[in-house]
GROMACS .gro file of C-alpha atoms in nm:
model
  504
    1MET     CA    1  -1.644   1.176   2.215
    2PRO     CA    2  -1.834   1.172   2.527
    3THR     CA    3  -1.682   0.960   2.816
    4ASN     CA    4  -1.850   0.697   3.019
    5SER     CA    5  -1.882   0.917   3.338
    6TYR     CA    6  -2.076   1.169   3.097
    7TRP     CA    7  -2.333   0.923   3.031
    8GLY     CA    8  -2.364   0.811   3.391
    9SER     CA    9  -2.401   1.165   3.512
   10LEU     CA   10  -2.658   1.247   3.240
   11ALA     CA   11  -2.860   0.927   3.338
   12ALA     CA   12  -2.861   1.033   3.691
   13GLY     CA   13  -2.990   1.373   3.620
   14LYS     CA   14  -2.685   1.568   3.697
   15ASP     CA   15  -2.541   1.869   3.523
   16VAL     CA   16  -2.304   1.772   3.250
   17GLN     CA   17  -2.058   1.978   3.059
   18ARG     CA   18  -2.000   1.926   2.678
   19THR     CA   19  -1.671   1.973   2.507
   20PRO     CA   20  -1.726   2.256   2.247
   21LEU     CA   21  -1.689   2.152   1.872
   22PRO     CA   22  -1.343   2.307   1.768
   23ASP     CA   23  -1.290   2.498   1.446
   24SER     CA   24  -1.203   2.288   1.161
   25VAL     CA   25  -1.127   2.334   0.790
   26SER     CA   26  -1.324   2.043   0.685
   27LYS     CA   27  -1.685   2.101   0.697
   28GLU     CA   28  -1.785   1.763   0.557
   29ILE     CA   29  -1.611   1.449   0.461
   30MET     CA   30  -1.684   1.157   0.200
   31LEU     CA   31  -1.739   0.815   0.328
   32PRO     CA   32  -1.749   0.518   0.102
   33VAL     CA   33  -2.058   0.307   0.175
   34ILE     CA   34  -2.244   0.034  -0.022
   35ASP     CA   35  -2.526   0.176  -0.248
   36GLU     CA   36  -2.799  -0.064  -0.186
   37GLU     CA   37  -2.989   0.059  -0.487
   38ALA     CA   38  -2.685  -0.012  -0.713
   39THR     CA   39  -2.658  -0.374  -0.545
   40GLN     CA   40  -3.040  -0.432  -0.618
   41THR     CA   41  -3.006  -0.333  -0.984
   42ALA     CA   42  -2.687  -0.559  -1.010
   43LYS     CA   43  -2.899  -0.848  -0.880
   44GLU     CA   44  -3.179  -0.784  -1.140
   45ILE     CA   45  -2.921  -0.764  -1.424
   46THR     CA   46  -2.785  -1.097  -1.312
   47ALA     CA   47  -3.133  -1.260  -1.319
   48LYS     CA   48  -3.195  -1.133  -1.681
   49SER     CA   49  -3.192  -1.381  -1.948
   50LYS     CA   50  -2.975  -1.368  -2.253
   51LYS     CA   51  -3.256  -1.252  -2.447
   52GLU     CA   52  -3.256  -0.921  -2.271
   53LYS     CA   53  -2.890  -0.807  -2.357
   54LYS     CA   54  -3.016  -0.481  -2.481
   55SER     CA   55  -3.163  -0.388  -2.151
   56VAL     CA   56  -2.865  -0.520  -1.970
   57LYS     CA   57  -2.629  -0.302  -2.159
   58ASN     CA   58  -2.853  -0.003  -2.079
   59GLN     CA   59  -2.861  -0.068  -1.701
   60ASN     CA   60  -2.499  -0.165  -1.684
   61SER     CA   61  -2.377   0.184  -1.620
   62SER     CA   62  -2.596   0.222  -1.313
   63ALA     CA   63  -2.488  -0.108  -1.168
   64SER     CA   64  -2.101  -0.081  -1.224
   65LYS     CA   65  -2.034   0.106  -0.918
   66THR     CA   66  -2.060  -0.073  -0.587
   67PHE     CA   67  -1.976   0.216  -0.359
   68SER     CA   68  -2.089   0.566  -0.376
   69PRO     CA   69  -1.972   0.862  -0.177
   70ILE     CA   70  -2.238   1.032   0.057
   71LYS     CA   71  -2.210   1.321   0.288
   72ALA     CA   72  -2.123   1.240   0.644
   73SER     CA   73  -2.392   1.464   0.770
   74SER     CA   74  -2.649   1.225   0.643
   75LEU     CA   75  -2.529   0.926   0.859
   76THR     CA   76  -2.459   0.846   1.214
   77LYS     CA   77  -2.109   0.686   1.293
   78SER     CA   78  -2.283   0.347   1.371
   79ASN     CA   79  -2.483   0.324   1.059
   80ALA     CA   80  -2.202   0.432   0.840
   81ILE     CA   81  -1.992   0.158   0.963
   82GLU     CA   82  -2.276  -0.090   0.962
   83SER     CA   83  -2.334   0.007   0.584
   84ALA     CA   84  -1.972  -0.017   0.486
   85ASN     CA   85  -1.936  -0.350   0.652
   86GLU     CA   86  -2.227  -0.491   0.463
   87TYR     CA   87  -1.996  -0.691   0.219
   88PRO     CA   88  -2.062  -0.890   0.004
   89PRO     CA   89  -2.358  -0.686  -0.137
   90THR     CA   90  -2.694  -0.850  -0.025
   91GLY     CA   91  -2.783  -1.128  -0.247
   92GLN     CA   92  -2.450  -1.168  -0.405
   93GLU     CA   93  -2.219  -1.447  -0.338
   94ILE     CA   94  -1.850  -1.361  -0.399
   95LYS     CA   95  -1.660  -1.678  -0.555
   96LEU     CA   96  -1.296  -1.677  -0.524
   97ASP     CA   97  -1.270  -1.730  -0.902
   98SER     CA   98  -1.479  -1.442  -0.974
   99ILE     CA   99  -1.212  -1.203  -0.835
  100LEU     CA  100  -0.903  -1.325  -1.009
  101VAL     CA  101  -0.927  -1.357  -1.376
  102THR     CA  102  -0.668  -1.500  -1.615
  103ILE     CA  103  -0.680  -1.422  -1.988
  104LYS     CA  104  -0.482  -1.633  -2.228
  105ARG     CA  105  -0.369  -1.490  -2.573
  106LYS     CA  106  -0.493  -1.779  -2.804
  107LYS     CA  107  -0.832  -1.805  -2.624
  108LEU     CA  108  -0.898  -1.429  -2.639
  109TYR     CA  109  -0.797  -1.427  -3.017
  110GLU     CA  110  -1.065  -1.697  -3.078
  111GLU     CA  111  -1.318  -1.510  -2.867
  112LEU     CA  112  -1.250  -1.193  -3.049
  113TRP     CA  113  -1.318  -1.334  -3.392
  114SER     CA  114  -1.639  -1.518  -3.247
  115ASP     CA  115  -1.826  -1.264  -3.056
  116TYR     CA  116  -1.873  -0.884  -2.989
  117ILE     CA  117  -1.652  -0.735  -2.721
  118VAL     CA  118  -1.935  -0.651  -2.495
  119ASN     CA  119  -2.033  -1.030  -2.451
  120ILE     CA  120  -1.661  -1.121  -2.413
  121ALA     CA  121  -1.622  -0.863  -2.132
  122LYS     CA  122  -1.947  -0.999  -1.974
  123ASN     CA  123  -1.833  -1.353  -1.986
  124TYR     CA  124  -1.492  -1.240  -1.816
  125GLY     CA  125  -1.675  -1.017  -1.565
  126LEU     CA  126  -1.448  -0.740  -1.673
  127SER     CA  127  -1.517  -0.399  -1.842
  128GLU     CA  128  -1.500  -0.363  -2.219
  129ASN     CA  129  -1.227  -0.118  -2.178
  130THR     CA  130  -1.010  -0.378  -1.993
  131ILE     CA  131  -1.072  -0.637  -2.265
  132ARG     CA  132  -0.953  -0.371  -2.522
  133GLN     CA  133  -0.635  -0.317  -2.314
  134ALA     CA  134  -0.574  -0.694  -2.312
  135TYR     CA  135  -0.594  -0.753  -2.669
  136LYS     CA  136  -0.360  -0.450  -2.747
  137LEU     CA  137  -0.101  -0.575  -2.485
  138MET     CA  138  -0.129  -0.912  -2.633
  139ASP     CA  139  -0.086  -0.782  -2.986
  140ILE     CA  140  -0.408  -0.948  -3.114
  141SER     CA  141  -0.584  -0.795  -3.432
  142LYS     CA  142  -0.941  -0.759  -3.375
  143PRO     CA  143  -1.206  -0.790  -3.681
  144ALA     CA  144  -1.332  -0.498  -3.860
  145MET     CA  145  -1.691  -0.409  -3.847
  146SER     CA  146  -1.745  -0.540  -4.197
  147TYR     CA  147  -1.656  -0.894  -4.062
  148TRP     CA  148  -1.957  -0.946  -3.862
  149LYS     CA  149  -2.241  -0.951  -4.110
  150PRO     CA  150  -2.122  -1.239  -4.319
  151PHE     CA  151  -1.992  -1.409  -4.005
  152PHE     CA  152  -2.354  -1.411  -3.835
  153ALA     CA  153  -2.489  -1.483  -4.178
  154GLY     CA  154  -2.329  -1.834  -4.161
  155GLN     CA  155  -2.051  -1.739  -4.411
  156ASN     CA  156  -1.682  -1.792  -4.341
  157PRO     CA  157  -1.514  -1.456  -4.385
  158PRO     CA  158  -1.136  -1.443  -4.389
  159LYS     CA  159  -0.953  -1.407  -4.044
  160LEU     CA  160  -0.634  -1.232  -3.983
  161PRO     CA  161  -0.399  -1.490  -3.838
  162LEU     CA  162  -0.268  -1.474  -3.481
  163GLN     CA  163   0.101  -1.355  -3.553
  164ASP     CA  164   0.411  -1.458  -3.355
  165SER     CA  165   0.481  -1.195  -3.099
  166ASP     CA  166   0.693  -1.109  -2.789
  167ALA     CA  167   0.346  -1.019  -2.615
  168PRO     CA  168   0.265  -1.188  -2.304
  169GLU     CA  169   0.079  -1.514  -2.349
  170CYS     CA  170  -0.108  -1.475  -2.027
  171LEU     CA  171  -0.265  -1.177  -1.832
  172THR     CA  172  -0.407  -1.171  -1.486
  173ALA     CA  173  -0.687  -0.940  -1.398
  174PHE     CA  174  -0.885  -0.849  -1.092
  175ARG     CA  175  -1.270  -0.777  -1.136
  176SER     CA  176  -1.402  -0.461  -0.975
  177VAL     CA  177  -1.519  -0.631  -0.655
  178GLY     CA  178  -1.538  -0.435  -0.339
  179ALA     CA  179  -1.218  -0.236  -0.289
  180ILE     CA  180  -1.018  -0.405  -0.565
  181SER     CA  181  -0.993  -0.207  -0.863
  182GLU     CA  182  -0.975  -0.365  -1.217
  183GLU     CA  183  -0.613  -0.408  -1.355
  184LEU     CA  184  -0.401  -0.630  -1.577
  185HIS     CA  185  -0.091  -0.780  -1.490
  186GLU     CA  186   0.153  -0.981  -1.714
  187LYS     CA  187   0.264  -1.194  -1.423
  188PRO     CA  188  -0.009  -1.377  -1.225
  189LEU     CA  189  -0.024  -1.193  -0.890
  190LEU     CA  190   0.063  -1.398  -0.590
  191SER     CA  191   0.185  -1.671  -0.817
  192SER     CA  192   0.434  -1.797  -0.560
  193LEU     CA  193   0.174  -1.888  -0.306
  194SER     CA  194  -0.032  -2.189  -0.283
  195ASP     CA  195  -0.403  -2.174  -0.430
  196ILE     CA  196  -0.547  -2.177  -0.069
  197THR     CA  197  -0.330  -1.889   0.060
  198ARG     CA  198  -0.377  -1.690  -0.256
  199ASP     CA  199  -0.757  -1.718  -0.231
  200GLN     CA  200  -0.754  -1.637   0.133
  201ILE     CA  201  -0.566  -1.316   0.058
  202ILE     CA  202  -0.797  -1.234  -0.225
  203THR     CA  203  -1.104  -1.292  -0.010
  204VAL     CA  204  -0.974  -1.053   0.279
  205ALA     CA  205  -0.863  -0.797   0.016
  206ALA     CA  206  -1.215  -0.792  -0.110
  207GLY     CA  207  -1.374  -0.712   0.210
  208ILE     CA  208  -1.111  -0.504   0.367
  209LEU     CA  209  -1.313  -0.181   0.382
  210ASN     CA  210  -1.421  -0.088   0.750
  211SER     CA  211  -1.323  -0.435   0.871
  212SER     CA  212  -1.291  -0.332   1.219
  213SER     CA  213  -1.418  -0.051   1.439
  214LYS     CA  214  -1.153  -0.134   1.711
  215THR     CA  215  -0.845   0.077   1.721
  216HIS     CA  216  -0.523  -0.107   1.646
  217PRO     CA  217  -0.264  -0.093   1.921
  218ALA     CA  218   0.011   0.028   1.689
  219ILE     CA  219  -0.229   0.307   1.612
  220LYS     CA  220  -0.260   0.398   1.981
  221LYS     CA  221   0.105   0.404   2.046
  222ASN     CA  222   0.171   0.619   1.738
  223GLN     CA  223  -0.085   0.877   1.883
  224THR     CA  224   0.075   0.875   2.215
  225ASP     CA  225   0.435   0.907   2.073
  226ILE     CA  226   0.330   1.181   1.852
  227ASN     CA  227   0.157   1.390   2.141
  228ARG     CA  228   0.471   1.330   2.350
  229TRP     CA  229   0.720   1.419   2.066
  230ALA     CA  230   0.520   1.735   1.960
  231LYS     CA  231   0.577   1.876   2.309
  232SER     CA  232   0.954   1.920   2.243
  233HIS     CA  233   0.986   1.925   1.852
  234SER     CA  234   0.824   2.180   1.646
  235ARG     CA  235   0.730   2.150   1.269
  236GLU     CA  236   0.719   2.434   1.040
  237GLU     CA  237   0.399   2.420   0.860
  238LYS     CA  238   0.465   2.601   0.542
  239ARG     CA  239   0.820   2.445   0.468
  240THR     CA  240   0.815   2.153   0.232
  241ARG     CA  241   0.826   1.812   0.383
  242LYS     CA  242   1.055   1.664   0.108
  243ARG     CA  243   1.370   1.554   0.284
  244ASP     CA  244   1.708   1.579   0.151
  245PRO     CA  245   1.889   1.255   0.268
  246TYR     CA  246   2.204   1.463   0.324
  247TYR     CA  247   2.087   1.764   0.503
  248ASN     CA  248   1.737   1.692   0.625
  249SER     CA  249   1.721   1.338   0.755
  250ILE     CA  250   1.468   1.198   0.989
  251PRO     CA  251   1.547   1.291   1.356
  252GLU     CA  252   1.617   0.967   1.563
  253GLY     CA  253   1.311   0.899   1.757
  254GLU     CA  254   1.080   1.070   1.548
  255PRO     CA  255   0.749   0.870   1.538
  256PRO     CA  256   0.604   0.793   1.198
  257LEU     CA  257   0.334   1.040   1.040
  258PHE     CA  258   0.450   1.324   1.237
  259ARG     CA  259   0.616   1.526   0.972
  260ASP     CA  260   0.467   1.382   0.651
  261ILE     CA  261   0.081   1.403   0.743
  262SER     CA  262  -0.103   1.699   0.869
  263ASN     CA  263  -0.288   1.705   1.196
  264GLU     CA  264  -0.618   1.725   1.018
  265THR     CA  265  -0.552   1.439   0.770
  266ARG     CA  266  -0.393   1.202   1.037
  267PRO     CA  267  -0.708   1.057   1.170
  268ARG     CA  268  -0.787   0.942   0.819
  269VAL     CA  269  -0.465   0.789   0.782
  270TYR     CA  270  -0.527   0.603   1.128
  271ALA     CA  271  -0.859   0.472   0.984
  272LEU     CA  272  -0.697   0.359   0.670
  273PHE     CA  273  -0.412   0.170   0.873
  274ASN     CA  274  -0.685   0.042   1.090
  275ASP     CA  275  -0.845  -0.159   0.827
  276LEU     CA  276  -0.507  -0.248   0.666
  277PHE     CA  277  -0.351  -0.382   0.976
  278TYR     CA  278  -0.642  -0.595   1.099
  279ALA     CA  279  -0.660  -0.746   0.752
  280ILE     CA  280  -0.297  -0.837   0.754
  281GLU     CA  281  -0.335  -0.991   1.103
  282GLN     CA  282  -0.642  -1.168   0.994
  283LEU     CA  283  -0.403  -1.344   0.724
  284GLY     CA  284  -0.139  -1.450   0.999
  285GLY     CA  285   0.083  -1.134   0.967
  286LYS     CA  286   0.210  -0.883   1.229
  287VAL     CA  287   0.219  -0.524   1.271
  288ASN     CA  288   0.538  -0.350   1.393
  289ASP     CA  289   0.567  -0.014   1.605
  290ASP     CA  290   0.714   0.158   1.319
  291PHE     CA  291   0.422   0.065   1.092
  292SER     CA  292   0.636  -0.187   0.903
  293VAL     CA  293   0.454  -0.526   0.868
  294MET     CA  294   0.554  -0.889   0.894
  295ILE     CA  295   0.404  -1.095   0.596
  296LEU     CA  296   0.472  -1.459   0.549
  297GLY     CA  297   0.801  -1.396   0.762
  298GLU     CA  298   0.931  -1.103   0.580
  299ARG     CA  299   0.962  -0.745   0.689
  300VAL     CA  300   0.761  -0.517   0.450
  301THR     CA  301   0.773  -0.142   0.455
  302PHE     CA  302   0.571   0.116   0.282
  303LYS     CA  303   0.560   0.486   0.265
  304ILE     CA  304   0.253   0.726   0.306
  305TYR     CA  305   0.255   1.098   0.272
  306GLU     CA  306   0.036   1.394   0.220
  307ASP     CA  307   0.058   1.607  -0.100
  308GLU     CA  308   0.153   1.969  -0.081
  309THR     CA  309   0.044   2.260  -0.273
  310GLN     CA  310   0.288   2.528  -0.373
  311VAL     CA  311   0.174   2.886  -0.326
  312ILE     CA  312   0.346   3.238  -0.334
  313HIS     CA  313   0.502   3.315  -0.001
  314VAL     CA  314   0.370   3.616   0.184
  315LYS     CA  315   0.638   3.802   0.357
  316THR     CA  316   0.588   3.822   0.742
  317PRO     CA  317   0.634   4.163   0.919
  318ASP     CA  318   0.975   4.048   1.055
  319GLU     CA  319   1.093   3.956   0.696
  320LEU     CA  320   0.982   4.285   0.567
  321LYS     CA  321   1.172   4.451   0.847
  322GLU     CA  322   1.475   4.245   0.742
  323ILE     CA  323   1.466   4.363   0.380
  324GLU     CA  324   1.398   4.716   0.489
  325LYS     CA  325   1.719   4.700   0.702
  326TYR     CA  326   1.911   4.548   0.412
  327GLU     CA  327   1.814   4.808   0.150
  328LYS     CA  328   1.900   5.095   0.405
  329ASN     CA  329   2.259   4.955   0.456
  330ILE     CA  330   2.305   4.918   0.086
  331ARG     CA  331   2.203   5.270   0.011
  332LEU     CA  332   2.447   5.381   0.297
  333HIS     CA  333   2.711   5.168   0.147
  334ASN     CA  334   2.754   4.954   0.448
  335TRP     CA  335   2.808   4.579   0.432
  336ALA     CA  336   2.503   4.375   0.455
  337SER     CA  337   2.402   4.012   0.401
  338LYS     CA  338   2.074   3.981   0.194
  339PRO     CA  339   1.805   3.805   0.395
  340GLN     CA  340   1.722   3.450   0.273
  341ILE     CA  341   1.359   3.460   0.219
  342ARG     CA  342   1.173   3.162   0.043
  343LYS     CA  343   0.961   3.236  -0.269
  344TYR     CA  344   0.696   2.963  -0.201
  345ASP     CA  345   0.508   2.818   0.096
  346TYR     CA  346   0.417   2.446   0.088
  347LEU     CA  347   0.070   2.368   0.246
  348PHE     CA  348  -0.086   2.031   0.320
  349ASN     CA  349  -0.383   1.959   0.065
  350GLY     CA  350  -0.539   1.653   0.208
  351LYS     CA  351  -0.446   1.430  -0.075
  352LEU     CA  352  -0.257   1.114   0.021
  353ARG     CA  353   0.001   0.906  -0.172
  354LEU     CA  354   0.084   0.544  -0.065
  355SER     CA  355   0.376   0.344  -0.218
  356VAL     CA  356   0.460  -0.005  -0.157
  357PHE     CA  357   0.703  -0.036  -0.452
  358ASP     CA  358   0.923   0.270  -0.560
  359LYS     CA  359   0.739   0.310  -0.897
  360GLN     CA  360   0.406   0.197  -0.765
  361VAL     CA  361   0.196   0.482  -0.596
  362TYR     CA  362  -0.163   0.447  -0.479
  363LYS     CA  363  -0.312   0.809  -0.453
  364ASP     CA  364  -0.625   1.019  -0.424
  365SER     CA  365  -0.753   1.142  -0.737
  366ASP     CA  366  -1.076   1.318  -0.860
  367LYS     CA  367  -1.225   0.970  -0.967
  368ASN     CA  368  -1.081   0.749  -0.681
  369VAL     CA  369  -0.980   0.753  -0.323
  370LEU     CA  370  -0.720   0.574  -0.128
  371GLU     CA  371  -1.003   0.394   0.080
  372ASN     CA  372  -1.125   0.207  -0.235
  373GLN     CA  373  -0.769   0.096  -0.322
  374LEU     CA  374  -0.701  -0.085   0.010
  375GLY     CA  375  -0.761  -0.423  -0.131
  376ASN     CA  376  -0.487  -0.359  -0.398
  377ILE     CA  377  -0.240  -0.204  -0.151
  378LEU     CA  378  -0.278  -0.551   0.065
  379ILE     CA  379  -0.199  -0.764  -0.246
  380SER     CA  380   0.077  -0.527  -0.315
  381LEU     CA  381   0.239  -0.580   0.033
  382TYR     CA  382   0.210  -0.943  -0.025
  383GLU     CA  383   0.369  -0.909  -0.367
  384LYS     CA  384   0.647  -0.716  -0.198
  385SER     CA  385   0.682  -0.984   0.075
  386GLU     CA  386   0.762  -1.216  -0.206
  387VAL     CA  387   1.024  -0.977  -0.359
  388ASN     CA  388   1.181  -0.928  -0.035
  389ARG     CA  389   1.194  -1.310   0.020
  390GLN     CA  390   1.364  -1.360  -0.317
  391GLU     CA  391   1.593  -1.073  -0.236
  392ARG     CA  392   1.678  -1.229   0.105
  393LEU     CA  393   1.746  -1.568  -0.054
  394LYS     CA  394   1.973  -1.391  -0.321
  395ARG     CA  395   2.149  -1.211  -0.043
  396GLU     CA  396   2.181  -1.515   0.189
  397GLU     CA  397   2.315  -1.722  -0.133
  398ARG     CA  398   2.563  -1.441  -0.213
  399ILE     CA  399   2.689  -1.441   0.148
  400ARG     CA  400   2.701  -1.816   0.163
  401LYS     CA  401   2.924  -1.820  -0.157
  402GLU     CA  402   3.141  -1.550  -0.027
  403GLU     CA  403   3.195  -1.747   0.307
  404GLU     CA  404   3.246  -2.054   0.096
  405GLU     CA  405   3.507  -1.881  -0.108
  406LYS     CA  406   3.665  -1.747   0.188
  407ARG     CA  407   3.676  -2.088   0.359
  408LEU     CA  408   3.824  -2.247   0.052
  409ARG     CA  409   4.099  -1.958   0.028
  410GLU     CA  410   4.184  -2.018   0.375
  411GLN     CA  411   4.197  -2.390   0.321
  412ARG     CA  412   4.418  -2.338   0.032
  413ARG     CA  413   4.640  -2.100   0.230
  414GLU     CA  414   4.685  -2.368   0.502
  415LEU     CA  415   4.760  -2.643   0.251
  416LYS     CA  416   4.997  -2.407   0.069
  417ASN     CA  417   5.194  -2.316   0.389
  418GLU     CA  418   5.194  -2.676   0.497
  419GLU     CA  419   5.345  -2.777   0.159
  420ILE     CA  420   5.601  -2.493   0.184
  421LYS     CA  421   5.708  -2.612   0.534
  422ARG     CA  422   5.740  -2.972   0.391
  423VAL     CA  423   5.963  -2.850   0.098
  424ASN     CA  424   6.178  -2.645   0.330
  425GLY     CA  425   6.209  -2.935   0.570
  426LEU     CA  426   6.303  -3.156   0.277
  427CYS     CA  427   6.568  -2.910   0.176
  428ASN     CA  428   6.697  -2.874   0.511
  429ALA     CA  429   6.729  -3.244   0.553
  430ALA     CA  430   6.895  -3.260   0.211
  431ASP     CA  431   7.163  -3.000   0.326
  432ASP     CA  432   7.224  -3.229   0.632
  433TYR     CA  433   7.247  -3.544   0.411
  434ASP     CA  434   7.505  -3.349   0.199
  435LYS     CA  435   7.708  -3.262   0.504
  436ALA     CA  436   7.698  -3.635   0.615
  437ARG     CA  437   7.807  -3.748   0.270
  438LYS     CA  438   8.093  -3.484   0.266
  439ILE     CA  439   8.211  -3.587   0.626
  440ARG     CA  440   8.236  -3.941   0.530
  441ALA     CA  441   8.419  -3.875   0.205
  442TYR     CA  442   8.679  -3.674   0.402
  443VAL     CA  443   8.703  -3.959   0.667
  444ASN     CA  444   8.763  -4.211   0.394
  445GLU     CA  445   9.043  -3.999   0.264
  446VAL     CA  446   9.201  -3.973   0.628
  447ALA     CA  447   9.166  -4.365   0.671
  448SER     CA  448   9.332  -4.418   0.347
  449LYS     CA  449   9.668  -4.307   0.494
  450PRO     CA  450   9.915  -4.565   0.593
  451ASP     CA  451  10.031  -4.634   0.949
  452LEU     CA  452   9.751  -4.468   1.137
  453ASN     CA  453   9.802  -4.416   1.507
  454GLU     CA  454   9.534  -4.472   1.785
  455GLN     CA  455   9.466  -4.115   1.813
  456GLU     CA  456   9.384  -4.085   1.441
  457LYS     CA  457   9.161  -4.428   1.443
  458GLU     CA  458   8.969  -4.280   1.750
  459TRP     CA  459   8.907  -3.950   1.544
  460ILE     CA  460   8.779  -4.154   1.239
  461GLU     CA  461   8.550  -4.348   1.462
  462TRP     CA  462   8.422  -4.009   1.622
  463ALA     CA  463   8.398  -3.842   1.277
  464LEU     CA  464   8.192  -4.135   1.142
  465GLU     CA  465   7.952  -4.108   1.445
  466LYS     CA  466   7.895  -3.741   1.353
  467ALA     CA  467   7.818  -3.829   0.987
  468ASP     CA  468   7.552  -4.055   1.122
  469TRP     CA  469   7.425  -3.789   1.331
  470PHE     CA  470   7.405  -3.546   1.050
  471ASP     CA  471   7.277  -3.808   0.809
  472PRO     CA  472   6.883  -3.810   0.812
  473THR     CA  473   6.858  -4.151   0.690
  474VAL     CA  474   7.048  -4.268   0.998
  475SER     CA  475   6.942  -3.993   1.248
  476ARG     CA  476   7.177  -4.104   1.508
  477GLU     CA  477   7.130  -3.954   1.857
  478ASP     CA  478   7.434  -3.799   2.000
  479VAL     CA  479   7.521  -3.808   2.377
  480LEU     CA  480   7.603  -3.444   2.414
  481LEU     CA  481   7.410  -3.309   2.110
  482GLY     CA  482   7.104  -3.503   2.116
  483LYS     CA  483   6.896  -3.558   1.814
  484ARG     CA  484   6.919  -3.346   1.523
  485ASN     CA  485   6.593  -3.191   1.373
  486HIS     CA  486   6.683  -3.216   1.014
  487GLU     CA  487   6.393  -3.024   0.880
  488ASP     CA  488   6.478  -2.707   1.072
  489ASN     CA  489   6.640  -2.421   0.899
  490SER     CA  490   7.013  -2.377   0.922
  491ASP     CA  491   6.975  -2.097   1.194
  492LYS     CA  492   6.797  -2.333   1.429
  493LYS     CA  493   7.044  -2.619   1.374
  494GLU     CA  494   7.356  -2.402   1.397
  495LEU     CA  495   7.587  -2.543   1.669
  496LYS     CA  496   7.642  -2.258   1.908
  497PRO     CA  497   7.857  -2.281   2.224
  498GLU     CA  498   7.677  -2.252   2.558
  499TYR     CA  499   7.794  -2.000   2.805
  500SER     CA  500   7.746  -1.959   3.172
  501TRP     CA  501   7.640  -1.620   3.293
  502ARG     CA  502   7.742  -1.535   3.656
  503TRP     CA  503   7.746  -1.235   3.856
  504ASN     CA  504   8.059  -1.172   4.069
   0.00000   0.00000   0.00000
């Protein structure tokens, strides 16, 4: 693109130099824009009365597509963005309840036996194929063609009853509005959110395409990081980008998109991310430098990568020389190691895949491109945010239980140790009591002797004092021995003589 100085010099009549157009594999690209003719047809169909059902049915096919691919060469950048941003289509007001549709099993059963599928689909704002998918998923029997003639003649032909089934009682569908494609879901999407939040998400998802022409800061940083990283890190173009987590992990510091997206396709990925990131921020989210996003307080990651085409590897001159050298050594009976030359090359083919959940992949196909699926991708990111929230709560609850169990085990251990200490103290005190009782029995025997002298009487008095010192029920304090700790073990209570250590 020309710089500001280019235009200033051009306006001043100075000589200017244009940057030459580089060679490129792509000669033209496909841009999704609103087909005004199809939009006008849709308005006319909406205005038709019920008496013109036949003409509506004939025109339905031309009005079913909101976007049509056109060649980039027929547009300038400005009017392409202006046309793509014209959403909702002129004259059509998008109502929140016109995007999210709930189909109930019993109601659909009554409708199937009361009107043609084409009319039921029109009432729901869905395609006939989606209604057929719905009644099959819900295990509902539909009438045979012979049922309708007597029914519309006012007769009461027999109906097949609605059987008990494990089929879902409710399905949720999105109408084909804007970038949102028609899909059926057993669980109502975004069911954990409030009605207001859900409606805001659906509204933004419906108008996500070309939501901003300003480049997002995270994309600018990634461009700078890739340019800096590429100066010191090479990428062999013809090797597969599929990584073995054990032998081919992502190098530390490698920026996103460097290895999995070709240089030619990266601008397209930036354009996709630009719309997606601004839509997330419009809803109050945040985009991280590693292209993960913060949605409703949860970190959500997704993967995008470019498909590869497997082709037969054409041997290079150096590889041919290695093979020739190997064959020559074999003929001469010399030891030689056979060159390891791959059979296939893997070339980027420009088709993108984006996965939010492991088993849910949005991809380019012959009938659809990733740009037309951004609304679904945004909703999937919000669904994954709820999944991450539930997993986080389960993880936090598991950690809380583990910590609580650990705390209870520690508390029980402390109580047990305290109880053991008390029991041991009781046994030790009982031992002291037993010693006191034995001393008193012995003193009583000595005191029963006749004609005790003064020395023996003094001994008896001394021995009874020592019995009181041993006895925990008396716990007498001795002048020399102090107070006895009855609950200590025998080693601590053992009476040992004190020695004086002196150096001569």
